[in-house]
CSV table of C-alpha atoms in Angstrom, one decimal:
chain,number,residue,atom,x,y,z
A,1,UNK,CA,21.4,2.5,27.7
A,2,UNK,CA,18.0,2.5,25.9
A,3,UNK,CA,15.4,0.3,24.8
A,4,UNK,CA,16.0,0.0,21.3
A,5,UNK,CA,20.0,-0.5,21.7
A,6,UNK,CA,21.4,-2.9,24.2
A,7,UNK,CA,25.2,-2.0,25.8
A,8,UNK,CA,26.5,-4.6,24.1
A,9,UNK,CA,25.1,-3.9,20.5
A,10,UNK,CA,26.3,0.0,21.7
A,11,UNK,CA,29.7,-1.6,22.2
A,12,UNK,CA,29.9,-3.9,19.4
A,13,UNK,CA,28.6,-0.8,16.8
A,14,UNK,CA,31.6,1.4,18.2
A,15,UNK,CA,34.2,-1.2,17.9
A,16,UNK,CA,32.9,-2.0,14.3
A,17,UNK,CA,33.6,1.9,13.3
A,18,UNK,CA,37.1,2.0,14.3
A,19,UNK,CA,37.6,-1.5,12.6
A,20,UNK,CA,35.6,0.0,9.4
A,21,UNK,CA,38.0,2.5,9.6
A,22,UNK,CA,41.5,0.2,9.6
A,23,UNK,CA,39.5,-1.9,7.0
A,24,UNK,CA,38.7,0.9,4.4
A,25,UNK,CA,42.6,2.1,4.9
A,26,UNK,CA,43.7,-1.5,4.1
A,27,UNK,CA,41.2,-2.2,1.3
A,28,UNK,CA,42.1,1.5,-0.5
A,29,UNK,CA,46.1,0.7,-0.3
A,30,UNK,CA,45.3,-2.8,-2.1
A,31,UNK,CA,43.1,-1.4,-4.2
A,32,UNK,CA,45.8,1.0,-5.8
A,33,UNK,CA,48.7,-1.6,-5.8
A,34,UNK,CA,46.4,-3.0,-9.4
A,35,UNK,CA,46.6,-6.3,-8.0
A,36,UNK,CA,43.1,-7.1,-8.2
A,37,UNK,CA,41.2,-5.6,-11.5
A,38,UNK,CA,37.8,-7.1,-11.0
A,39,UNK,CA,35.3,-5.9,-8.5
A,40,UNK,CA,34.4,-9.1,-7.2
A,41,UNK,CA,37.9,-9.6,-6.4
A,42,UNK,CA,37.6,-6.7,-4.5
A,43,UNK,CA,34.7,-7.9,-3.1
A,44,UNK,CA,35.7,-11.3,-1.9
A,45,UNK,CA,39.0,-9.5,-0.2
A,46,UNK,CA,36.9,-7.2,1.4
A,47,UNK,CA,35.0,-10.7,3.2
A,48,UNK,CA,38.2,-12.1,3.8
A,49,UNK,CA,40.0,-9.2,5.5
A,50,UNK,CA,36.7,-8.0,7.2
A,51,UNK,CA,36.7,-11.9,9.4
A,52,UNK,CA,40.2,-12.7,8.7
A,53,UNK,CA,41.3,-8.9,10.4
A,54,UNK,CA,38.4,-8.1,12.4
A,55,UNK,CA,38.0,-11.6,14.0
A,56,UNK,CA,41.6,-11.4,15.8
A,57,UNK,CA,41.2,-7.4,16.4
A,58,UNK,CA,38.4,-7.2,18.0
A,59,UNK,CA,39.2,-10.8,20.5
A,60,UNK,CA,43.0,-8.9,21.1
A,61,UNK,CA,42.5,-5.6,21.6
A,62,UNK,CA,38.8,-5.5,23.3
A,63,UNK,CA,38.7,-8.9,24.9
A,64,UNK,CA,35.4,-9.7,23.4
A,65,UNK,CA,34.1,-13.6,22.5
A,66,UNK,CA,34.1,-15.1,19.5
A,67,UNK,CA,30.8,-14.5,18.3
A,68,UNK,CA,30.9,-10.8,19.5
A,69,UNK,CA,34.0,-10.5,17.3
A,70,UNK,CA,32.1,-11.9,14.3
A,71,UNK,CA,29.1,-9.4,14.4
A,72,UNK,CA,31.7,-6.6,14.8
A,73,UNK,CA,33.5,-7.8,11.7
A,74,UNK,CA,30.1,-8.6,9.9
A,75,UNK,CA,29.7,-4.6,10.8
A,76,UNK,CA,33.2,-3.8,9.5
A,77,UNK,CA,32.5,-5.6,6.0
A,78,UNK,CA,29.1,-3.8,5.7
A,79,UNK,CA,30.4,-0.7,7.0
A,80,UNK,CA,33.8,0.1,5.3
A,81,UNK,CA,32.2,0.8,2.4
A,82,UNK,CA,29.8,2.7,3.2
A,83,UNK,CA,32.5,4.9,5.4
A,84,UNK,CA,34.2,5.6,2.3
A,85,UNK,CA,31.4,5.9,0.3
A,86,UNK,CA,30.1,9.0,2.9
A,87,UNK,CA,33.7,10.4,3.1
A,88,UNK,CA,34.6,10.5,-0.4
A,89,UNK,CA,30.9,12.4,-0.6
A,90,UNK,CA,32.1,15.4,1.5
A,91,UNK,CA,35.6,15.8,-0.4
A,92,UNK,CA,37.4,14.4,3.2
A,93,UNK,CA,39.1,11.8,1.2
A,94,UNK,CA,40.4,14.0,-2.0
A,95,UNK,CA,40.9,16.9,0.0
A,96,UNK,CA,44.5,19.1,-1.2
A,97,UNK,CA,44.6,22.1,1.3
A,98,UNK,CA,44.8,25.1,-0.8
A,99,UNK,CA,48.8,25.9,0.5
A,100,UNK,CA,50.0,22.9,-1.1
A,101,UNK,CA,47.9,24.5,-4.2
A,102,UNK,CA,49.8,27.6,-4.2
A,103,UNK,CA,52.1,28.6,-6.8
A,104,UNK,CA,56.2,29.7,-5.9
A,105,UNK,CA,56.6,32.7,-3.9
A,106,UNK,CA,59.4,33.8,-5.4
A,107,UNK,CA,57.3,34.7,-8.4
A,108,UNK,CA,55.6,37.6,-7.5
A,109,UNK,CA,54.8,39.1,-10.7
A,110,UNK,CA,51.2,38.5,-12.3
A,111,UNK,CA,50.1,38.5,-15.5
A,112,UNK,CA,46.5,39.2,-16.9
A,113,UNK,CA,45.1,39.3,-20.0
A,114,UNK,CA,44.5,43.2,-21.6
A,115,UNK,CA,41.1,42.4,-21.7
A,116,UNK,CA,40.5,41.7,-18.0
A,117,UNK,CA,42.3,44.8,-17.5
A,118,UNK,CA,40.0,47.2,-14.5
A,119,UNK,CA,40.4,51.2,-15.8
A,120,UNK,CA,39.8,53.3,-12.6
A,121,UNK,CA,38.6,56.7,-13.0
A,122,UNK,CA,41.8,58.1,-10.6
A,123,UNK,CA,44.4,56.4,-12.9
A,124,UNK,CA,43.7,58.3,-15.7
């Protein structure tokens, strides 16, 4: 690959952003079931599911050893956050397309104030 990043590390770093990805998911769904209030709470669950999750993922699904599949969760607790961190910043994550925005089409009629009203010189 390159000097500065072996294969392996190049591996391990792409696994760890589709894990980061499944973890932030997980994380934000128990984060708005209210079960945990604190944000150590939220903290400590992020360091469980990050090993507990990313341990068995990435041994399963990319037959990698055990110590591989600890950096890449070690990378998916240190990433996840950061993920949603960067994707909350560009609006991805609160995103409402503008059709779903839109009012009834069935009402057709609008209504504006007298004041906004435009007089054009061929009306009159």
């Amino acid at each position: 690959m390159d000097i500065l990043m072996s294969e392996t590390l190049w591996e391990l770093l792409l696994i760890s952003v589709t894990f980061s990805i499944f973890l932030m998911a997980f994380i934000q769904k128990i984060k708005k079931s209210k079960i945990f209030n604190y944000k150590w709470e939220i903290w400590l669950l992020n360091v469980l599911s990050a090993f507990g999750i990313g341990i068995p993922f990435t041994m399963i699904f990319y037959n990698k050893t055990l110590s591989e599949s600890i950096w890449v969760s070690i990378f998916g607790f240190i990433g996840a956050p950061s993920l949603y961190e960067a994707l909350k910043k560009q609006n991805i994550i609160a995103y409402t397309p503008a059709s779903s925005e839109a009012k009834d089409k069935n009402d057709e009629q609008i209504t504006l104030p007298l004041q906004n009203e435009i007089i054009r010189d061929d009306e009159q």
